[in-house]
Amino acid sequence: MGLPVFLYNTQGIRDGEDDKEEQRRVDFYAKRNFVEKNFATNTNVNQSLINNVLLNNFFRESINNIFPIDDGMNDILNNYYNNNNDAYYRDNEINGSEINYDFKLNSRNDCILSDEVNEYLNKGYENLIYQKNNDEKFWIYYYNNFIVSDILFFDFNSNITYKIDAETYSIDISKISFIDCKYVGGNCTKLMVVISSLSGELYLFEIENGNIIFKKFNIGHNTKILNVWLGLIDQNLILSFNLNYGIIITNVMTNRNYAIPIECQNLNITNAKIDFPGLTIFNSSEIYFVSNFLDATARGQINEIKIMKRENELFESITYKMISSRPTLLVETNQRLLSISNCHTSINSNTVNWYKDTHTILQKNNLITNYEENAPKYQYSILNDFLVVCEDHLYDTTLIIYKYSKISNEWLFLGFTDIKSKFNLKKIKNLSITRFNTNFIINLLNDKNEKYEFDII
């Protein structure tokens, strides 16, 4: 006896097929003329095959514009990963560059932001949302209300500001889940921006020489997009994440969406972070990690990252980095900053050793409380093996530097400096560490919207 009709493997519509070919496929399946794929009449079908076939039918019956990933798209993603993996590891190893225990800060370049930007940032902290893009080269600002509709992108290395008016493009700011941006081309004159929405849309902008090209992609009805990643825009692809479909790949040239399924529908997830090809999903009390969603085996093994939490401790944000060639999660809670090494293995799920690679970097203690309630009092930035933290206290503003130890998997304290007494800097709103050649550079933005650069010497 053969398999029931609904278990036969049906192929999704492939990129580049015209309407006639699409209709042929619809008619083809409607007639049950299954000649493209022949299965043996053996009823001993493994569960993986059944799951894949049922999943194909789920996509085919879906009203959304999402299809299962095909071989062609899978090859594109794997080729990109294989060709860029070695370069990624090289970029995360700094040869001949160190920060010493007796480091000093040397003022490099001070910059007062334009009157327009200064006025924008001075509208108050109550509804101001601040984030960095995925490669942490931009500071992004927008207000979570309907009074201020502009979204600002500040390239702090070049002191260039870009602006998008959300109202002009009918973007509901209250439903924005994440914003990513990236320069394309070698001269950094063209900026690509993507905005993901909890209502299932992606908004893509190409900004060059003051001109804006806009495209909107409707991923699907009631398809909450929790995160978006623009790293493959050079390949005309945008990656996003949804609980029902998993990783969604959007081809911006054909408007076709493909999905890499990840079985997490039953998890109470509110946040996600794509770090190709890894994925971290979490809420205020749970963290799950997929090391490589391109690998069918890996994405079927969602690893829960266990942490011994303190009373009333909640997860706030997560950063994934390759540190000394080791996958590492930096977890910020409402009480401290944690580092979790080897998060790609199952060690954190082991009942005996799950705490082994979890280390507290610092506590959030005695932070300043005498200015705006929602103002940031604590900032951090990571580059390769180095972590920079800035804390605002009542009598000082402390900048601390840590270095990751390959031996102990811990962050070693290199030292600190009081930038309030030395440079009259306080109430730091933004912090990023970057590298130019072999020099480390710290970028700061204070409460007066003055931007400072320091060489670490």
Tab-separated table of C-alpha atoms in Angstrom, residues 19-369:
chain	number	residue	atom	x	y	z
A	19	ASP	CA	2.553	32.665	-14.189
A	20	LYS	CA	2.000	29.990	-16.816
A	21	GLU	CA	4.475	27.670	-15.160
A	22	GLU	CA	2.920	28.385	-11.768
A	23	GLN	CA	-0.553	27.510	-13.079
A	24	ARG	CA	0.850	24.334	-14.625
A	25	ARG	CA	2.112	23.283	-11.215
A	26	VAL	CA	-1.224	24.035	-9.564
A	27	ASP	CA	-3.038	21.971	-12.202
A	28	PHE	CA	-0.349	19.323	-11.929
A	29	TYR	CA	-0.976	18.733	-8.229
A	30	ALA	CA	-4.739	19.076	-8.530
A	31	LYS	CA	-4.781	16.130	-10.943
A	32	ARG	CA	-2.723	13.995	-8.535
A	33	ASN	CA	-0.381	13.172	-11.367
A	34	PHE	CA	2.626	12.615	-9.110
A	35	VAL	CA	5.335	11.783	-11.642
A	36	GLU	CA	8.065	14.217	-10.545
A	37	LYS	CA	8.658	12.396	-7.271
A	38	ASN	CA	8.126	8.655	-6.936
A	39	PHE	CA	8.209	7.068	-3.487
A	40	ALA	CA	8.431	3.380	-2.835
A	41	THR	CA	5.289	1.718	-1.530
A	42	ASN	CA	7.160	0.945	1.667
A	43	THR	CA	5.134	2.316	4.609
A	44	ASN	CA	8.297	2.464	6.727
A	45	VAL	CA	8.787	6.197	6.075
A	46	ASN	CA	10.992	7.977	8.573
A	47	GLN	CA	9.603	10.803	10.675
A	48	SER	CA	11.866	13.384	9.052
A	49	LEU	CA	10.339	12.713	5.629
A	50	ILE	CA	6.812	12.905	7.037
A	51	ASN	CA	7.601	16.198	8.760
A	52	ASN	CA	9.061	17.677	5.582
A	53	VAL	CA	6.094	16.586	3.482
A	54	LEU	CA	3.563	17.921	5.966
A	55	LEU	CA	5.534	21.150	6.111
A	56	ASN	CA	5.397	21.504	2.324
A	57	ASN	CA	1.621	21.113	2.455
A	58	PHE	CA	1.471	23.699	5.239
A	59	PHE	CA	3.288	26.213	3.031
A	60	ARG	CA	1.167	25.353	-0.011
A	61	GLU	CA	-2.077	25.889	1.884
A	62	SER	CA	-0.819	29.084	3.542
A	63	ILE	CA	-2.339	32.373	2.433
A	64	ASN	CA	1.025	34.059	2.915
A	65	ASN	CA	3.689	34.614	0.293
A	66	ILE	CA	6.147	32.181	1.888
A	67	PHE	CA	7.498	28.990	0.326
A	68	PRO	CA	9.835	26.247	1.575
A	69	ILE	CA	13.448	26.883	0.696
A	70	ASP	CA	14.524	25.210	-2.549
A	71	ASP	CA	17.900	23.793	-3.554
A	72	GLY	CA	18.924	26.914	-5.461
A	73	MET	CA	18.407	29.261	-2.521
A	74	ASN	CA	19.983	26.772	-0.152
A	75	ASP	CA	23.110	26.700	-2.350
A	76	ILE	CA	23.313	30.511	-2.360
A	77	LEU	CA	23.243	30.662	1.440
A	78	ASN	CA	25.740	27.843	1.924
A	79	ASN	CA	28.139	29.268	-0.656
A	80	TYR	CA	28.025	32.650	1.047
A	81	TYR	CA	28.685	31.060	4.426
A	82	ASN	CA	31.560	28.904	3.158
A	83	ASN	CA	33.183	31.792	1.282
A	84	ASN	CA	32.925	34.251	4.164
A	85	ASN	CA	33.468	32.041	7.186
A	86	ASP	CA	37.280	32.152	7.096
A	87	ALA	CA	37.257	35.914	6.564
A	88	TYR	CA	34.909	36.302	9.518
A	89	TYR	CA	37.287	34.427	11.774
A	90	ARG	CA	40.258	36.455	10.487
A	91	ASP	CA	38.444	39.720	11.184
A	92	ASN	CA	37.882	38.574	14.743
A	93	GLU	CA	41.567	37.955	15.360
A	94	ILE	CA	43.659	41.102	15.785
A	95	ASN	CA	47.323	40.463	15.123
A	96	GLY	CA	49.746	42.842	16.771
A	97	SER	CA	47.010	44.872	18.486
A	98	GLU	CA	46.664	44.947	22.236
A	99	ILE	CA	45.265	47.114	25.000
A	100	ASN	CA	47.615	47.292	27.967
A	101	TYR	CA	46.767	47.285	31.649
A	102	ASP	CA	48.037	50.877	31.936
A	103	PHE	CA	45.995	52.109	28.964
A	104	LYS	CA	45.259	55.807	28.472
A	105	LEU	CA	42.703	57.715	26.436
A	106	ASN	CA	43.945	60.286	23.953
A	107	SER	CA	41.367	62.760	22.622
A	108	ARG	CA	41.178	62.267	18.876
A	109	ASN	CA	38.285	64.262	17.457
A	110	ASP	CA	35.388	66.147	19.006
A	111	CYS	CA	32.203	66.796	17.094
A	112	ILE	CA	29.080	68.787	17.927
A	113	LEU	CA	26.107	67.349	16.102
A	114	SER	CA	24.076	69.522	13.774
A	115	ASP	CA	21.327	71.733	15.183
A	116	GLU	CA	18.743	69.509	13.507
A	117	VAL	CA	20.044	66.327	15.150
A	118	ASN	CA	20.612	68.071	18.461
A	119	GLU	CA	17.029	69.321	18.503
A	120	TYR	CA	15.767	65.849	17.587
A	121	LEU	CA	17.629	64.135	20.445
A	122	ASN	CA	16.553	66.777	22.942
A	123	LYS	CA	12.859	65.984	22.625
A	124	GLY	CA	13.175	63.790	25.717
A	125	TYR	CA	13.914	60.213	26.713
A	126	GLU	CA	10.361	59.200	27.470
A	127	ASN	CA	9.687	57.685	24.045
A	128	LEU	CA	13.167	57.646	22.503
A	129	ILE	CA	14.256	54.238	21.202
A	130	TYR	CA	17.973	53.722	20.653
A	131	GLN	CA	19.694	50.770	19.021
A	132	LYS	CA	22.782	49.855	17.038
A	133	ASN	CA	22.691	48.158	13.672
A	134	ASN	CA	23.882	44.559	13.449
A	135	ASP	CA	27.532	45.343	12.696
A	136	GLU	CA	27.458	48.157	15.301
A	137	LYS	CA	28.632	50.903	12.940
A	138	PHE	CA	25.516	53.061	13.255
A	139	TRP	CA	23.580	54.595	16.125
A	140	ILE	CA	19.872	54.540	15.281
A	141	TYR	CA	17.197	56.656	16.951
A	142	TYR	CA	13.434	56.933	16.702
A	143	TYR	CA	10.547	57.942	18.944
A	144	ASN	CA	7.914	55.384	19.819
A	145	ASN	CA	5.021	57.777	19.342
A	146	PHE	CA	3.158	59.498	16.536
A	147	ILE	CA	4.434	63.013	17.244
A	148	VAL	CA	7.991	62.550	15.913
A	149	SER	CA	8.049	60.450	12.740
A	150	ASP	CA	11.702	60.775	11.723
A	151	ILE	CA	14.133	57.857	12.086
A	152	LEU	CA	17.797	58.918	12.388
A	153	PHE	CA	20.883	56.930	11.379
A	154	PHE	CA	24.215	58.281	12.626
A	155	ASP	CA	27.467	56.972	11.149
A	156	PHE	CA	29.686	57.852	14.099
A	157	ASN	CA	32.922	57.024	12.249
A	158	SER	CA	32.252	59.556	9.483
A	159	ASN	CA	29.915	61.866	11.444
A	160	ILE	CA	27.225	61.511	8.763
A	161	THR	CA	23.507	61.533	9.551
A	162	TYR	CA	20.735	59.979	7.449
A	163	LYS	CA	17.016	60.469	8.002
A	164	ILE	CA	13.837	58.637	6.986
A	165	ASP	CA	10.358	60.016	7.618
A	166	ALA	CA	8.250	57.033	8.698
A	167	GLU	CA	5.001	58.887	8.089
A	168	THR	CA	5.875	59.513	4.431
A	169	TYR	CA	6.185	55.759	3.853
A	170	SER	CA	3.200	54.769	6.053
A	171	ILE	CA	5.355	52.991	8.628
A	172	ASP	CA	3.693	52.412	11.986
A	173	ILE	CA	6.540	53.300	14.348
A	174	SER	CA	4.816	51.589	17.281
A	175	LYS	CA	5.125	48.234	15.464
A	176	ILE	CA	8.816	48.446	14.537
A	177	SER	CA	10.645	45.362	15.833
A	178	PHE	CA	14.172	46.020	14.529
A	179	ILE	CA	16.123	48.230	12.128
A	180	ASP	CA	19.295	47.254	10.315
A	181	CYS	CA	21.442	49.217	7.886
A	182	LYS	CA	24.583	48.655	5.874
A	183	TYR	CA	26.757	50.425	3.336
A	184	VAL	CA	27.023	48.655	-0.019
A	185	GLY	CA	29.810	49.183	-2.514
A	186	GLY	CA	33.373	50.191	-1.798
A	187	ASN	CA	32.961	53.947	-1.378
A	188	CYS	CA	30.312	53.936	1.392
A	189	THR	CA	28.027	56.342	-0.485
A	190	LYS	CA	25.012	54.036	-0.734
A	191	LEU	CA	23.219	53.104	2.474
A	192	MET	CA	20.732	50.238	2.587
A	193	VAL	CA	18.156	50.282	5.395
A	194	VAL	CA	15.591	47.629	6.315
A	195	ILE	CA	12.844	48.035	8.915
A	196	SER	CA	10.913	45.012	10.182
A	197	SER	CA	7.377	45.226	11.521
A	198	LEU	CA	5.340	43.196	13.975
A	199	SER	CA	2.516	43.324	11.430
A	200	GLY	CA	4.498	41.330	8.843
A	201	GLU	CA	6.108	43.947	6.582
A	202	LEU	CA	9.672	44.721	5.573
A	203	TYR	CA	10.515	48.253	4.435
A	204	LEU	CA	13.669	48.550	2.327
A	205	PHE	CA	15.387	51.869	1.569
A	206	GLU	CA	18.309	52.667	-0.706
A	207	ILE	CA	19.790	56.070	0.174
A	208	GLU	CA	22.403	57.676	-2.074
A	209	ASN	CA	23.276	61.329	-2.722
A	210	GLY	CA	20.114	62.510	-0.999
A	211	ASN	CA	17.865	60.282	-3.109
A	212	ILE	CA	15.746	57.505	-1.593
A	213	ILE	CA	14.473	54.387	-3.373
A	214	PHE	CA	11.787	52.575	-1.388
A	215	LYS	CA	10.330	49.054	-1.582
A	216	LYS	CA	7.809	47.369	0.683
A	217	PHE	CA	7.496	43.614	1.157
A	218	ASN	CA	4.368	42.059	2.661
A	219	ILE	CA	5.701	38.879	4.192
A	220	GLY	CA	2.350	37.598	5.373
A	221	HIS	CA	-0.865	38.258	7.237
A	222	ASN	CA	-0.309	38.314	11.019
A	223	THR	CA	3.323	37.314	10.506
A	224	LYS	CA	5.207	39.013	13.328
A	225	ILE	CA	8.766	39.745	12.256
A	226	LEU	CA	10.903	39.746	15.413
A	227	ASN	CA	14.295	40.485	13.850
A	228	VAL	CA	15.902	41.294	10.511
A	229	TRP	CA	19.456	40.990	9.135
A	230	LEU	CA	20.843	42.870	6.132
A	231	GLY	CA	24.185	41.090	5.805
A	232	LEU	CA	23.216	39.407	2.512
A	233	ILE	CA	21.813	42.484	0.767
A	234	ASP	CA	24.749	42.286	-1.673
A	235	GLN	CA	23.110	39.038	-2.790
A	236	ASN	CA	19.712	40.821	-2.991
A	237	LEU	CA	18.524	38.897	0.064
A	238	ILE	CA	17.071	39.948	3.416
A	239	LEU	CA	16.877	37.525	6.348
A	240	SER	CA	14.190	37.865	9.007
A	241	PHE	CA	12.685	35.682	11.731
A	242	ASN	CA	9.132	34.664	12.580
A	243	LEU	CA	8.004	32.107	15.172
A	244	ASN	CA	5.677	30.254	12.791
A	245	TYR	CA	7.977	30.063	9.771
A	246	GLY	CA	11.467	30.302	11.274
A	247	ILE	CA	14.094	32.067	9.158
A	248	ILE	CA	12.524	33.892	6.196
A	249	ILE	CA	14.682	34.762	3.173
A	250	THR	CA	13.264	37.560	1.020
A	251	ASN	CA	14.540	37.980	-2.535
A	252	VAL	CA	14.229	41.735	-3.111
A	253	MET	CA	14.413	41.307	-6.899
A	254	THR	CA	11.589	38.761	-7.250
A	255	ASN	CA	9.548	39.547	-4.092
A	256	ARG	CA	9.620	35.824	-3.295
A	257	ASN	CA	9.980	34.635	0.321
A	258	TYR	CA	11.525	31.333	1.378
A	259	ALA	CA	11.501	29.785	4.842
A	260	ILE	CA	13.932	27.650	6.808
A	261	PRO	CA	11.641	26.065	9.428
A	262	ILE	CA	12.704	26.097	13.058
A	263	GLU	CA	10.399	24.337	15.485
A	264	CYS	CA	9.870	26.994	18.139
A	265	GLN	CA	6.153	27.746	17.773
A	266	ASN	CA	5.410	26.411	21.250
A	267	LEU	CA	7.996	28.626	22.947
A	268	ASN	CA	6.855	31.874	24.526
A	269	ILE	CA	9.410	33.962	22.627
A	270	THR	CA	9.308	37.750	22.413
A	271	ASN	CA	12.774	38.584	21.009
A	272	ALA	CA	15.165	37.210	18.415
A	273	LYS	CA	18.661	37.969	17.145
A	274	ILE	CA	19.952	36.713	13.790
A	275	ASP	CA	23.720	36.305	13.569
A	276	PHE	CA	24.087	34.369	10.325
A	277	PRO	CA	24.052	31.405	10.440
A	278	GLY	CA	23.216	31.457	14.152
A	279	LEU	CA	19.961	32.412	15.848
A	280	THR	CA	19.221	33.398	19.438
A	281	ILE	CA	15.618	33.606	20.641
A	282	PHE	CA	14.586	34.645	24.122
A	283	ASN	CA	12.128	36.279	26.480
A	284	SER	CA	12.644	37.834	29.891
A	285	SER	CA	13.220	34.444	31.543
A	286	GLU	CA	14.404	31.952	28.866
A	287	ILE	CA	17.122	31.830	26.190
A	288	TYR	CA	17.387	29.379	23.278
A	289	PHE	CA	20.169	29.121	20.720
A	290	VAL	CA	20.508	27.552	17.248
A	291	SER	CA	24.144	27.331	16.185
A	292	ASN	CA	23.614	26.940	12.419
A	293	PHE	CA	20.147	27.129	10.878
A	294	LEU	CA	21.620	26.113	7.493
A	295	ASP	CA	22.282	22.675	8.982
A	296	ALA	CA	19.084	20.613	9.218
A	297	THR	CA	20.431	18.677	12.201
A	298	ALA	CA	21.529	21.801	14.100
A	299	ARG	CA	18.274	23.697	13.612
A	300	GLY	CA	16.376	20.680	14.891
A	301	GLN	CA	18.293	20.894	18.166
A	302	ILE	CA	17.332	24.150	19.848
A	303	ASN	CA	19.645	24.456	22.826
A	304	GLU	CA	18.223	26.067	25.945
A	305	ILE	CA	20.836	28.241	27.608
A	306	LYS	CA	20.412	27.875	31.337
A	307	ILE	CA	21.489	30.599	33.736
A	308	MET	CA	21.297	30.634	37.503
A	309	LYS	CA	19.220	33.776	37.831
A	310	ARG	CA	18.900	35.933	40.877
A	311	GLU	CA	15.681	37.083	42.473
A	312	ASN	CA	13.670	39.300	40.109
A	313	GLU	CA	16.389	39.095	37.445
A	314	LEU	CA	15.150	39.552	33.865
A	315	PHE	CA	16.890	39.223	30.503
A	316	GLU	CA	16.959	42.506	28.572
A	317	SER	CA	19.230	42.079	25.551
A	318	ILE	CA	21.597	39.548	23.993
A	319	THR	CA	24.648	39.968	21.775
A	320	TYR	CA	26.253	37.067	19.913
A	321	LYS	CA	29.955	37.300	19.045
A	322	MET	CA	32.790	35.081	17.885
A	323	ILE	CA	35.393	35.733	20.590
A	324	SER	CA	38.748	33.987	20.252
A	325	SER	CA	37.054	31.692	17.698
A	326	ARG	CA	34.455	30.672	20.283
A	327	PRO	CA	30.729	31.397	19.986
A	328	THR	CA	29.887	33.610	22.943
A	329	LEU	CA	26.686	35.210	24.181
A	330	LEU	CA	26.736	38.467	26.110
A	331	VAL	CA	23.539	38.590	28.137
A	332	GLU	CA	22.429	41.856	29.676
A	333	THR	CA	19.936	41.583	32.520
A	334	ASN	CA	18.379	44.200	34.748
A	335	GLN	CA	21.071	43.396	37.346
A	336	ARG	CA	24.321	42.478	35.557
A	337	LEU	CA	26.201	41.630	32.365
A	338	LEU	CA	26.943	37.930	31.745
A	339	SER	CA	29.179	36.036	29.343
A	340	ILE	CA	28.283	32.529	28.141
A	341	SER	CA	30.991	30.675	26.214
A	342	ASN	CA	30.540	27.545	24.090
A	343	CYS	CA	26.842	28.325	23.680
A	344	HIS	CA	26.770	26.168	20.533
A	345	THR	CA	27.159	22.980	22.582
A	346	SER	CA	24.698	21.265	24.892
A	347	ILE	CA	26.819	21.875	27.997
A	348	ASN	CA	24.432	24.550	29.257
A	349	SER	CA	21.621	22.009	29.253
A	350	ASN	CA	23.578	19.480	31.292
A	351	THR	CA	22.155	19.118	34.788
A	352	VAL	CA	25.646	18.952	36.326
A	353	ASN	CA	27.816	21.363	34.341
A	354	TRP	CA	25.357	23.793	32.808
A	355	TYR	CA	26.868	26.686	34.793
A	356	LYS	CA	30.466	25.942	33.764
A	357	ASP	CA	30.918	28.554	31.029
A	358	THR	CA	28.687	31.267	32.501
A	359	HIS	CA	30.523	34.193	34.072
A	360	THR	CA	29.365	37.492	35.529
A	361	ILE	CA	31.369	40.347	34.019
A	362	LEU	CA	30.006	43.166	36.149
A	363	GLN	CA	27.145	44.177	38.387
A	364	LYS	CA	24.806	47.090	37.718
A	365	ASN	CA	25.287	48.729	41.081
A	366	ASN	CA	24.890	52.295	42.326
A	367	LEU	CA	24.147	53.808	38.946
A	368	ILE	CA	23.164	57.452	38.795
A	369	THR	CA	19.472	58.113	39.362
